[in-house]
PDB file of C-alpha atoms in Angstrom:
ATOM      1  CA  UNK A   1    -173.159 -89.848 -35.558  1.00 64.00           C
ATOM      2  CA  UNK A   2    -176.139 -91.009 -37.477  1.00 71.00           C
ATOM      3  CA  UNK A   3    -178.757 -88.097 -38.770  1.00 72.00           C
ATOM      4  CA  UNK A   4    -181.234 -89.316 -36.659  1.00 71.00           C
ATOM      5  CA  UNK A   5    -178.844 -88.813 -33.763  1.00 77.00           C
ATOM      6  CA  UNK A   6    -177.777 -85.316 -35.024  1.00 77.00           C
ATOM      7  CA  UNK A   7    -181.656 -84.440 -35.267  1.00 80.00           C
ATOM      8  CA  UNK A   8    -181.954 -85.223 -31.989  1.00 87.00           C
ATOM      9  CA  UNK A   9    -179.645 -83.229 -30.872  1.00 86.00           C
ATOM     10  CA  UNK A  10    -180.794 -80.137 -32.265  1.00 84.00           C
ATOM     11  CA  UNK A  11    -183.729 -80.779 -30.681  1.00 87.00           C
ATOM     12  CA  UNK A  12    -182.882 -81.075 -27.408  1.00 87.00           C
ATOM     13  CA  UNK A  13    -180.278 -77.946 -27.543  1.00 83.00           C
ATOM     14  CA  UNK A  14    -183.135 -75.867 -28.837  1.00 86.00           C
ATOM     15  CA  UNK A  15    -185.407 -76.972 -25.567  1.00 91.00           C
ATOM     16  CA  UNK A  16    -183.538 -75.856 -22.628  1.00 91.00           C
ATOM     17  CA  UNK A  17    -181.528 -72.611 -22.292  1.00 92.00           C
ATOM     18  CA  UNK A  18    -182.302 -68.872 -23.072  1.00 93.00           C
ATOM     19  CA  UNK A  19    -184.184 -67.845 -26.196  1.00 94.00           C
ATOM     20  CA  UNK A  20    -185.426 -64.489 -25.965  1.00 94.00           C
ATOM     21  CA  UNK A  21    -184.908 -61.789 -28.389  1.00 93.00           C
ATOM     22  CA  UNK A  22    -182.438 -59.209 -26.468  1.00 94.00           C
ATOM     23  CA  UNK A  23    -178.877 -58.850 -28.156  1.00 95.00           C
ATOM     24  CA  UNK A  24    -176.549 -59.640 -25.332  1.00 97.00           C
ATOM     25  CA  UNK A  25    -173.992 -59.789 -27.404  1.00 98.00           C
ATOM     26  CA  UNK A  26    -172.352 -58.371 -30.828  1.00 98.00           C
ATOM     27  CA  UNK A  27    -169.775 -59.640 -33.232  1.00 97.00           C
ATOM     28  CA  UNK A  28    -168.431 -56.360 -34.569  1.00 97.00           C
ATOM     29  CA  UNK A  29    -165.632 -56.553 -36.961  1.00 97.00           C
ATOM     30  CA  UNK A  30    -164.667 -53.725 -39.717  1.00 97.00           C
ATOM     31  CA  UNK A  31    -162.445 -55.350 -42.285  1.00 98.00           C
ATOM     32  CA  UNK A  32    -159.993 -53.333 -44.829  1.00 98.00           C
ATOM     33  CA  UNK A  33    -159.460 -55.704 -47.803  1.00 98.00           C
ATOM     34  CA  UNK A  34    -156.359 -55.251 -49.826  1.00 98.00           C
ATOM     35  CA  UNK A  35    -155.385 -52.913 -52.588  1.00 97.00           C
ATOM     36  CA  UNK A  36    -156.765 -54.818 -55.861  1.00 97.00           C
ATOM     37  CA  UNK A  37    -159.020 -57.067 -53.904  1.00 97.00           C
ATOM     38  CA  UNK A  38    -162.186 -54.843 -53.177  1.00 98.00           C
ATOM     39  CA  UNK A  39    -164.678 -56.621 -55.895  1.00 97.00           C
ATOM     40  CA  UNK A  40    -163.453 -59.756 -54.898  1.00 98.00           C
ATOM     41  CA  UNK A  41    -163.632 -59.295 -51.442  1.00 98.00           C
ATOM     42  CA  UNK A  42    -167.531 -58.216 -51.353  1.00 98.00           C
ATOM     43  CA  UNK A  43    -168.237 -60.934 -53.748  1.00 98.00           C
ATOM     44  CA  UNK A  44    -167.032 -63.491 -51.424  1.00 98.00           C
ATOM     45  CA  UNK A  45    -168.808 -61.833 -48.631  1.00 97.00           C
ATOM     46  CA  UNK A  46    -172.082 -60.755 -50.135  1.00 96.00           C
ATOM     47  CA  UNK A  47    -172.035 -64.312 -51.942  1.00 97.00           C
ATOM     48  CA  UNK A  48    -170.934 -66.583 -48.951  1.00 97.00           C
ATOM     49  CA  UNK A  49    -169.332 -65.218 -45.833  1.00 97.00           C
ATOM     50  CA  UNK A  50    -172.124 -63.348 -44.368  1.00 97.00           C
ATOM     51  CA  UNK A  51    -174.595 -66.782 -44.387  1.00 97.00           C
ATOM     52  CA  UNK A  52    -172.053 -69.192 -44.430  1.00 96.00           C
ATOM     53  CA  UNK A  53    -169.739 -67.654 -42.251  1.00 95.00           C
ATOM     54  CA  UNK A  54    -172.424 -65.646 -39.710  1.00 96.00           C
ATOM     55  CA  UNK A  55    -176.232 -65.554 -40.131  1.00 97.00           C
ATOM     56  CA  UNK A  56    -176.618 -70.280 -40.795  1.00 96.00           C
ATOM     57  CA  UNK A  57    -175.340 -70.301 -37.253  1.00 94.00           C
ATOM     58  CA  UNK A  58    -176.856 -70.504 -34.112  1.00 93.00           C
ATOM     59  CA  UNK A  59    -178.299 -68.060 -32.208  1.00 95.00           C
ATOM     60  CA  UNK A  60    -177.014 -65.178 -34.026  1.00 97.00           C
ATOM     61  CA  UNK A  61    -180.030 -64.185 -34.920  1.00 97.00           C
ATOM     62  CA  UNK A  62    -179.447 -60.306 -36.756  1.00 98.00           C
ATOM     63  CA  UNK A  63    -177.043 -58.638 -39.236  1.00 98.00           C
ATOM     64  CA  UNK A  64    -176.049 -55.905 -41.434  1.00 98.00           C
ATOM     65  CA  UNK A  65    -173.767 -54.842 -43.721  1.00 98.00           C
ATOM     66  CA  UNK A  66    -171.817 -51.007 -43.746  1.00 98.00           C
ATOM     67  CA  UNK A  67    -169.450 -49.435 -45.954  1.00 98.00           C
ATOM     68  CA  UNK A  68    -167.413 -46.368 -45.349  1.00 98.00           C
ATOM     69  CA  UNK A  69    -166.453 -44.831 -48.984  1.00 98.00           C
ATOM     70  CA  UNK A  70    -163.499 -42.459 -49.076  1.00 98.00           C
ATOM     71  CA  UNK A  71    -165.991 -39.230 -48.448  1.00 98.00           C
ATOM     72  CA  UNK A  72    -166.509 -41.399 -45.388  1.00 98.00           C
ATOM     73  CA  UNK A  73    -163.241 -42.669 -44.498  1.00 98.00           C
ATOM     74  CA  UNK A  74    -162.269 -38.594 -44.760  1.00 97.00           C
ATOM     75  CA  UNK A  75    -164.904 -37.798 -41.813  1.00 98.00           C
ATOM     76  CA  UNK A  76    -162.779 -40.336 -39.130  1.00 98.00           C
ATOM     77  CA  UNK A  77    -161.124 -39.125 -36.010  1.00 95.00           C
ATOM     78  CA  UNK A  78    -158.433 -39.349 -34.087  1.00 97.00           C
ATOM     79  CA  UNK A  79    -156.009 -38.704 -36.528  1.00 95.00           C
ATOM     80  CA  UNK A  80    -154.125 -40.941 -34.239  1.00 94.00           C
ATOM     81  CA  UNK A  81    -156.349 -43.685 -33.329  1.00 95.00           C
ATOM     82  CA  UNK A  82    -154.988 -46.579 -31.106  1.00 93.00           C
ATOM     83  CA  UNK A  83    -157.779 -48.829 -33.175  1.00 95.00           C
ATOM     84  CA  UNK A  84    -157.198 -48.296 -36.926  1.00 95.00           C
ATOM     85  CA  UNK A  85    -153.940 -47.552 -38.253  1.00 94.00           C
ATOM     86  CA  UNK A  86    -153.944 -45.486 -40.348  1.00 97.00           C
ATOM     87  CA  UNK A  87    -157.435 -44.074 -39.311  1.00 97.00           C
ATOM     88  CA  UNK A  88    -158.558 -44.659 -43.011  1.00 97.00           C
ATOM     89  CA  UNK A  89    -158.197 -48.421 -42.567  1.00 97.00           C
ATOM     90  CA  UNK A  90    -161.574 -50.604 -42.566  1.00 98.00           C
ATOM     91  CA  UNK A  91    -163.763 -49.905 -45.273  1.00 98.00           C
ATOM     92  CA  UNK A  92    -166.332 -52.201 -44.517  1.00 98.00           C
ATOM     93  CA  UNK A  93    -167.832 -52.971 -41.220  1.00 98.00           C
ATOM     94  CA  UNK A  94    -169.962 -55.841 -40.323  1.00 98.00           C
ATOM     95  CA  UNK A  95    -172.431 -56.153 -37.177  1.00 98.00           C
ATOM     96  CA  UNK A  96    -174.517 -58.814 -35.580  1.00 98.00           C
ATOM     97  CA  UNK A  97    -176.750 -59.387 -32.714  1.00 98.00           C
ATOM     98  CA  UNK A  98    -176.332 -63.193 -30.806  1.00 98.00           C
ATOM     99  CA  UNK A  99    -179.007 -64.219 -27.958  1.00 97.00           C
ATOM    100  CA  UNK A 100    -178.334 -63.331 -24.628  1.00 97.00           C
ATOM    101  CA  UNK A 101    -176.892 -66.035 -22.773  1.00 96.00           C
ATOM    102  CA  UNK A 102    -176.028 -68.238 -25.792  1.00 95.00           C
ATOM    103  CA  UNK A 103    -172.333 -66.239 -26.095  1.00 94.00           C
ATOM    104  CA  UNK A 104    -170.635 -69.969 -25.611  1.00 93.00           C
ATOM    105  CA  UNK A 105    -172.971 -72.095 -27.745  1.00 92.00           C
ATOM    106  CA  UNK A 106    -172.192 -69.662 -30.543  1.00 94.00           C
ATOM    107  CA  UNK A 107    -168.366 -69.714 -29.852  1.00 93.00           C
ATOM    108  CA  UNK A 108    -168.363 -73.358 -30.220  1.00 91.00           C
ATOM    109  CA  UNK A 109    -170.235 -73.478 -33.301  1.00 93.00           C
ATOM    110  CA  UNK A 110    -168.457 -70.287 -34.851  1.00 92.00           C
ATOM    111  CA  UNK A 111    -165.417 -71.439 -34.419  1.00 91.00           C
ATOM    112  CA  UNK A 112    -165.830 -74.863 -35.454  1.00 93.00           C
ATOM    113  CA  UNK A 113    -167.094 -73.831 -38.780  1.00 94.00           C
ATOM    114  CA  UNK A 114    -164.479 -71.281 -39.299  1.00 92.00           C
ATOM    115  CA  UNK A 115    -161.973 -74.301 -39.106  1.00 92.00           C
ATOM    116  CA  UNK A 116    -164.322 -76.133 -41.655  1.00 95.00           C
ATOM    117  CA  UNK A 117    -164.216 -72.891 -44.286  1.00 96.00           C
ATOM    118  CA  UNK A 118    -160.376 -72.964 -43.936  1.00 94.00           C
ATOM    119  CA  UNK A 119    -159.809 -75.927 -45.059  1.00 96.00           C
ATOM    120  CA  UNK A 120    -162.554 -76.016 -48.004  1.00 96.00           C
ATOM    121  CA  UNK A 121    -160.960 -73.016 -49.667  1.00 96.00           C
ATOM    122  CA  UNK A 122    -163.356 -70.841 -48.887  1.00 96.00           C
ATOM    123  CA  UNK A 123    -162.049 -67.829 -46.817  1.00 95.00           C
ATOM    124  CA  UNK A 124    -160.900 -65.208 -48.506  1.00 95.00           C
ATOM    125  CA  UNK A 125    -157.238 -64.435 -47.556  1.00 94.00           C
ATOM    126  CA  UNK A 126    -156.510 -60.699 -48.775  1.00 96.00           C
ATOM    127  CA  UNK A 127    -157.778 -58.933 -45.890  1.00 97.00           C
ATOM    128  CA  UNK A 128    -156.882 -57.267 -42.828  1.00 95.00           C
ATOM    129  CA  UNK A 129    -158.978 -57.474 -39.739  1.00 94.00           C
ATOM    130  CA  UNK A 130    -158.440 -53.890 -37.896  1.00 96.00           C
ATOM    131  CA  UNK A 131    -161.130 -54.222 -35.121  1.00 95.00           C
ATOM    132  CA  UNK A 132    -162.834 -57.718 -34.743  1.00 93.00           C
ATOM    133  CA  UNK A 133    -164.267 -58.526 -31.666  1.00 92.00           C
ATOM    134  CA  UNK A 134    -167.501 -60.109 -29.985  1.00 95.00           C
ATOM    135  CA  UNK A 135    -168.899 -58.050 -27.463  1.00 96.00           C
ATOM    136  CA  UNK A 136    -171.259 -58.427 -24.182  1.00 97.00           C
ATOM    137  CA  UNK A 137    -174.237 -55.736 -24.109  1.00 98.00           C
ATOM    138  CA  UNK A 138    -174.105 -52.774 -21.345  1.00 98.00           C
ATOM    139  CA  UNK A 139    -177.021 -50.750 -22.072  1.00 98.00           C
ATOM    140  CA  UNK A 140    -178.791 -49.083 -25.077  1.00 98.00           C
ATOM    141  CA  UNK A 141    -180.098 -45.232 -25.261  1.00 98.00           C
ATOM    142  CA  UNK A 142    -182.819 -44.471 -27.143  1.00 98.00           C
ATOM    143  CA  UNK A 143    -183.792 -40.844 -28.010  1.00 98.00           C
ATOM    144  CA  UNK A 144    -187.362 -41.141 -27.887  1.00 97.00           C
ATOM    145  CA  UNK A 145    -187.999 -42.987 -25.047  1.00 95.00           C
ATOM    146  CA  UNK A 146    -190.618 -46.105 -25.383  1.00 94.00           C
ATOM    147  CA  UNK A 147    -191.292 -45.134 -28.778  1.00 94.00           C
ATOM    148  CA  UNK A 148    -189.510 -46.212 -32.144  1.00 93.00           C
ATOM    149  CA  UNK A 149    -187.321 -49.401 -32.928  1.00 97.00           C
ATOM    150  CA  UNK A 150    -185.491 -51.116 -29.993  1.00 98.00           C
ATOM    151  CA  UNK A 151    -182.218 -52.233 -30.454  1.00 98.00           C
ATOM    152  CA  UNK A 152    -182.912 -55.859 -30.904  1.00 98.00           C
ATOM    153  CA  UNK A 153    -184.991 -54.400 -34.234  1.00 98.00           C
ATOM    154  CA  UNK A 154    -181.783 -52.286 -35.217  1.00 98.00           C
ATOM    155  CA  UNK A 155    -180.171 -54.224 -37.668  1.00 98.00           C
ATOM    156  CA  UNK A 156    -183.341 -55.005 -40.016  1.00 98.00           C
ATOM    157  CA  UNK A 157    -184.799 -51.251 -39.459  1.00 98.00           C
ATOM    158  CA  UNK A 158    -183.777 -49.184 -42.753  1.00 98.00           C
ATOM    159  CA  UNK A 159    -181.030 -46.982 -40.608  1.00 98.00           C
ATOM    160  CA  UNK A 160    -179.588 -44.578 -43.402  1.00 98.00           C
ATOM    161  CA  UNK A 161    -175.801 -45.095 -41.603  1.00 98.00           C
ATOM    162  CA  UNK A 162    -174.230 -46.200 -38.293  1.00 98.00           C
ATOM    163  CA  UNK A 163    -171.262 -44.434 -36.299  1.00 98.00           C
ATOM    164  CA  UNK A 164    -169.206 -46.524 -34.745  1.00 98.00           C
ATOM    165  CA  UNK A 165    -167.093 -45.568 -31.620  1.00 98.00           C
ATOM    166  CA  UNK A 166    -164.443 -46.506 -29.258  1.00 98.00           C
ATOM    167  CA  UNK A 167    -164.060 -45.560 -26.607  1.00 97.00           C
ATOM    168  CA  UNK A 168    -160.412 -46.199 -23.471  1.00 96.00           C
ATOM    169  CA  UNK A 169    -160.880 -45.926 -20.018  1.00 95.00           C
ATOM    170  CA  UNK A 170    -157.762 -45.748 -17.812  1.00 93.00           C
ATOM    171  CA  UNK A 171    -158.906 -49.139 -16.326  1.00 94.00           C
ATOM    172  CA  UNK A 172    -162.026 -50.975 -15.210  1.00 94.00           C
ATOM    173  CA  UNK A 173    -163.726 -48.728 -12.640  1.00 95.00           C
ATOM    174  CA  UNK A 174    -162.983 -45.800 -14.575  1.00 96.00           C
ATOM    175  CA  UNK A 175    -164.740 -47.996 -17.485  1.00 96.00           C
ATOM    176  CA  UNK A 176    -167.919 -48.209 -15.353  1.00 96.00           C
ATOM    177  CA  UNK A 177    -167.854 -44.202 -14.681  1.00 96.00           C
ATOM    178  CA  UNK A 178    -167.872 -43.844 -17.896  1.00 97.00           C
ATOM    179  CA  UNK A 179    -170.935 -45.879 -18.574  1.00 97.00           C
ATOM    180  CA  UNK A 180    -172.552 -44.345 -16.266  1.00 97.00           C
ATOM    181  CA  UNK A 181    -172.235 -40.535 -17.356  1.00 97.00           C
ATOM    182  CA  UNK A 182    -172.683 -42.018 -20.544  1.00 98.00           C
ATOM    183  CA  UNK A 183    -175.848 -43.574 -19.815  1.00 97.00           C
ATOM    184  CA  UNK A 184    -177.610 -41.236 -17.622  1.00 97.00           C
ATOM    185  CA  UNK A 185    -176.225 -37.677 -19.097  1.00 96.00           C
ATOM    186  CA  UNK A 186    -173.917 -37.292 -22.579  1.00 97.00           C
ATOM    187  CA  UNK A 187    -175.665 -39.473 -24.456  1.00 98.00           C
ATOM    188  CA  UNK A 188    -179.487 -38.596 -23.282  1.00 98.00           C
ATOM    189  CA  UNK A 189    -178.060 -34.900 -24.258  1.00 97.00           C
ATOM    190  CA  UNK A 190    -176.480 -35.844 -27.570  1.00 97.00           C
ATOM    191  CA  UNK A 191    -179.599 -37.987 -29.169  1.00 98.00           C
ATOM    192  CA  UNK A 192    -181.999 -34.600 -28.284  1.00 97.00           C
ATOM    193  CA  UNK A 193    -182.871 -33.791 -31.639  1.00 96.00           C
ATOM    194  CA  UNK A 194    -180.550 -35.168 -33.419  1.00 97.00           C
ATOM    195  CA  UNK A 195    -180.885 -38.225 -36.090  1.00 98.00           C
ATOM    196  CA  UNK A 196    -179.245 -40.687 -34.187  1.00 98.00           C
ATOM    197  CA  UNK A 197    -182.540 -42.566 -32.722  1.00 98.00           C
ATOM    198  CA  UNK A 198    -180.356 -44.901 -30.209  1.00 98.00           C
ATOM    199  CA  UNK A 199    -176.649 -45.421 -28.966  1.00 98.00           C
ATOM    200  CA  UNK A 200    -175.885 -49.243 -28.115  1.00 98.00           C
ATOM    201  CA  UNK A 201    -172.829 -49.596 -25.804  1.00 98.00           C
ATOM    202  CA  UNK A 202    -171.118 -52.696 -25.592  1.00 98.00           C
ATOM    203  CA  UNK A 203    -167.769 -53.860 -24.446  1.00 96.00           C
ATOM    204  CA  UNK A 204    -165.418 -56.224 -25.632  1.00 94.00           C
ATOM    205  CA  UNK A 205    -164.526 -60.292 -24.770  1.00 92.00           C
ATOM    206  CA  UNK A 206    -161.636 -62.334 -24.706  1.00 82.00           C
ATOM    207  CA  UNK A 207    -161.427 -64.309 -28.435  1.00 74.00           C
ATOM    208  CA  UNK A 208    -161.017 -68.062 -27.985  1.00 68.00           C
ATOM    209  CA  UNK A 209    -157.575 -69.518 -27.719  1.00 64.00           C
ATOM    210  CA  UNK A 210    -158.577 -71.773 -30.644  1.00 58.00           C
ATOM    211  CA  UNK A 211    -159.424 -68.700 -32.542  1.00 53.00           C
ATOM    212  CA  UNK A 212    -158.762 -68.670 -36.174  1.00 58.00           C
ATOM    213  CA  UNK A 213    -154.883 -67.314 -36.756  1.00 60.00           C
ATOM    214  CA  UNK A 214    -155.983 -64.129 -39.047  1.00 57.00           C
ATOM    215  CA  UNK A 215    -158.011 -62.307 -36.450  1.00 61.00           C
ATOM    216  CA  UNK A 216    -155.950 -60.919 -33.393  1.00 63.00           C
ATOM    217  CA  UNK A 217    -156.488 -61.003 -29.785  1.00 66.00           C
ATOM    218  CA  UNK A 218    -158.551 -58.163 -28.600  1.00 75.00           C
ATOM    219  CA  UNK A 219    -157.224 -55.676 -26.908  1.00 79.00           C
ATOM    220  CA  UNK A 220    -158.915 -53.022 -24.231  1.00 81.00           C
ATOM    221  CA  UNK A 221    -161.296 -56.023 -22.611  1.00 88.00           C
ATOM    222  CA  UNK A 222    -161.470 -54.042 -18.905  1.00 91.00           C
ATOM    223  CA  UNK A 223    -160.945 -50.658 -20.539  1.00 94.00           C
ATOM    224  CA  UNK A 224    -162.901 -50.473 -24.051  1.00 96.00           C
ATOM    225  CA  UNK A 225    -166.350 -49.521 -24.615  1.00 97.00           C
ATOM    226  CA  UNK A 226    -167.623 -50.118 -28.419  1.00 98.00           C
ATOM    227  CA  UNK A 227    -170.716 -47.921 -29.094  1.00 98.00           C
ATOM    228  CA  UNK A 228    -172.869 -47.886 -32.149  1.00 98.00           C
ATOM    229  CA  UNK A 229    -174.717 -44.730 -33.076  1.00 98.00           C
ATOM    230  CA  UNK A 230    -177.882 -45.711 -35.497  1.00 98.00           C
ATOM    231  CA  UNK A 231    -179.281 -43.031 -37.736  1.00 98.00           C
ATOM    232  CA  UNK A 232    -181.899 -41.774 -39.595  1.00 98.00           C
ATOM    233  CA  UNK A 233    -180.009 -39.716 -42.140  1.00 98.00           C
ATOM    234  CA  UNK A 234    -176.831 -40.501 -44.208  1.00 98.00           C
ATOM    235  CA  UNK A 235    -174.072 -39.264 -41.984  1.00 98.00           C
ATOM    236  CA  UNK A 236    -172.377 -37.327 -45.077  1.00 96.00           C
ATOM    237  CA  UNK A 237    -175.698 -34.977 -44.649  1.00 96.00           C
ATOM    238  CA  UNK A 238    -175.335 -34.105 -40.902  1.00 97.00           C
ATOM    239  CA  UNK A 239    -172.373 -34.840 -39.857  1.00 98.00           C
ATOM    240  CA  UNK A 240    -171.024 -31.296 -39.352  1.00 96.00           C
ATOM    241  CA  UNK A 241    -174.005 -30.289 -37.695  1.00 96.00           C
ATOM    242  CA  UNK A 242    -174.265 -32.945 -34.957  1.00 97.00           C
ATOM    243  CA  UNK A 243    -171.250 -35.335 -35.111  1.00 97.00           C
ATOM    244  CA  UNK A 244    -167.889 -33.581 -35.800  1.00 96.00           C
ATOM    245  CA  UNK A 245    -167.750 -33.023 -32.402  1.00 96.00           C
ATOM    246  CA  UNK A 246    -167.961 -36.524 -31.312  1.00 97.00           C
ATOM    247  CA  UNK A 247    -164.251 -37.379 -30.253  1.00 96.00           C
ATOM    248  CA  UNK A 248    -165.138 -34.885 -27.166  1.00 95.00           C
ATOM    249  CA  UNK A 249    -167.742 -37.249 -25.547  1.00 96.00           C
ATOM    250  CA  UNK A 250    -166.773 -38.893 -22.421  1.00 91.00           C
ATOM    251  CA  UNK A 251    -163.775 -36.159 -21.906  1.00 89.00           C
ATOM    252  CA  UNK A 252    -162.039 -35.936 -18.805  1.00 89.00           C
ATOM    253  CA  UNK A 253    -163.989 -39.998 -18.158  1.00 91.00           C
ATOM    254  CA  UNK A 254    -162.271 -41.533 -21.269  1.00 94.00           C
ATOM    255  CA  UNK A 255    -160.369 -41.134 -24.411  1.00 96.00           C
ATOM    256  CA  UNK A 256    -162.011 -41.886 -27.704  1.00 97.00           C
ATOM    257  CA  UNK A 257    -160.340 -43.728 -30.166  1.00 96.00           C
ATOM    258  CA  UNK A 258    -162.161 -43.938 -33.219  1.00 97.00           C
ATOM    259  CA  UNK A 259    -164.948 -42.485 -34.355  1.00 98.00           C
ATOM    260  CA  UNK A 260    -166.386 -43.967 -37.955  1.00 98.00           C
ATOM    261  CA  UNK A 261    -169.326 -43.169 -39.914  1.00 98.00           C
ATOM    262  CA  UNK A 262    -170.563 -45.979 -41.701  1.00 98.00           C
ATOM    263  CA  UNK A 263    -173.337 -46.129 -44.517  1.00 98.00           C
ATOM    264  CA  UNK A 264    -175.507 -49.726 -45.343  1.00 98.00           C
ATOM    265  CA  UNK A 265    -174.363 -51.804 -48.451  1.00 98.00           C
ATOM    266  CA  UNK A 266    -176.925 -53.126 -50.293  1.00 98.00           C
ATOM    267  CA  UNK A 267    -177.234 -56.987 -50.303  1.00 96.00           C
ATOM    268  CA  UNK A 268    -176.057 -59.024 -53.615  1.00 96.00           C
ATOM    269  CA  UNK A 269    -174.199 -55.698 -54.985  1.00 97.00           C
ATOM    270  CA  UNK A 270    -170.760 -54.502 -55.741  1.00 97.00           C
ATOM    271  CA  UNK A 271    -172.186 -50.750 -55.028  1.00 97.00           C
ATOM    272  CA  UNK A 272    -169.952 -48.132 -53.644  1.00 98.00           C
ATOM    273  CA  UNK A 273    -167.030 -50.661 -54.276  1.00 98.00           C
ATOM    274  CA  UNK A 274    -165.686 -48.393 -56.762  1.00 97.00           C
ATOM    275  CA  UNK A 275    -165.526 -45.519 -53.967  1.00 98.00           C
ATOM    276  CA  UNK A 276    -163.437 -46.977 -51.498  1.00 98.00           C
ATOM    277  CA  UNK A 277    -160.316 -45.969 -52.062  1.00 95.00           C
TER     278      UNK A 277
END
């Protein structure tokens, strides 16, 4: 294909098709990389990964960084979780917003360029994916009603950490009780005065069959709800006070596998690497 061809192209993808700004979907993946390979590992992402690998592409158009330290890792629950095994496991934790309605055009690119990384040597090998998924948007709750951030602002607003939680229903009606009371009554009643400004919920999709070999299938796709708690303080400062409690919510509706506080890294930086473990 000639580059006057390929230019083309681009042009005419970018004139038909949605383009707004909601996130209708999420890649959310939280990564543990291997005893002995935490500097390296952020150095590769920091340096490459995150632009190379997730923000050049199209239509995912937001992301951010978090890292759980060991003071972090110590605040998880279930001791038991059916998503991270032990519960300890995925320090860091990446998250990014993709246009509504482009969920295929970025699967095709996404993957294609994953294959490309491969085989130039330039995916980094000692690490364990413990819950990577892309993920279709329910609904977002916002404490303050009309005012503050919206969630397609979330992941370039300053949030001072992130909780993220999962979330089994016993199938997929029970699923869509539980969004529901979620929606409409624990959640409204949790943000009240509390430092979380907004809960997005989403839930999970199907990986490609031509997905890369390293990163499982995911599991709970009519069962699982993913949500992410933003907040305005560092969860280490509040988290007796208004999130211990947090493997409760949904109870009797669903059972909550993981709950994981999460604080931001800071970009082109090897800080809190020498916390993790």
């Amino acid at each position: 294909m000639s580059e006057e061809t390929r230019s083309e192209t681009y042009a005419e993808l970018a004139s038909v098709g949605p383009y707004g700004v909601r996130p209708g979907h999420a890649l959310i993946t939280m990564v543990e990389p291997h005893p002995g390979h935490e500097y390296a590992y952020n150095r590769w992402y920091e340096d490459d990964h995150y632009y190379a690998g997730a923000m050049a592409m199209p239509w995912m158009y937001a992301g951010r960084r978090w890292v759980a330290t060991r003071e972090l890792q110590d605040l998880r629950g279930p001791e038991k979780s059916a998503v991270a095994r032990p519960v300890t496991a995925g320090c860091y934790l990446s998250t990014y917003w993709i246009t509504e309605g482009r969920y295929d055009d970025h699967m095709k690119w996404t993957v294609g360029i994953n294959k490309r990384l491969n085989r130039d040597a330039r995916v980094h090998q000692e690490r364990t994916h413990v819950f990577t998924a892309f993920q279709d948007h329910e609904t977002t709750v916002y404490r303050d009603g009309v005012a503050g951030p919206r969630d397609f602002h979330a992941l370039d607003h300053p949030y001072a950490g992130l909780i993220l939680q999962v979330i089994d229903s016993e199938g997929p009606a029970e699923r869509s009780e539980l969004l529901e009371r979620l929606r409409t009554r624990d959640l409204p009643r949790r943000l009240t005065g509390s430092p979380a400004a907004m809960v997005t919920i989403f839930r999970p999709t199907p990986l490609p069959g031509d997905r890369m070999t390293y990163v499982k299938q995911v599991e709970g796709v009519d069962t699982r709800l993913t949500l992410l708690w933003f907040l305005e303080r560092d969860p280490r400062q509040c988290w007796t006070e208004h999130f211990a409690d947090l493997e409760t919510l949904g109870a009797g509706a669903g059972r909550v596998e993981l709950v994981a506080p999460f604080i931001p890294t800071v970009p082109g930086t090897d800080r809190y690497v020498d916390e993790l473990r």
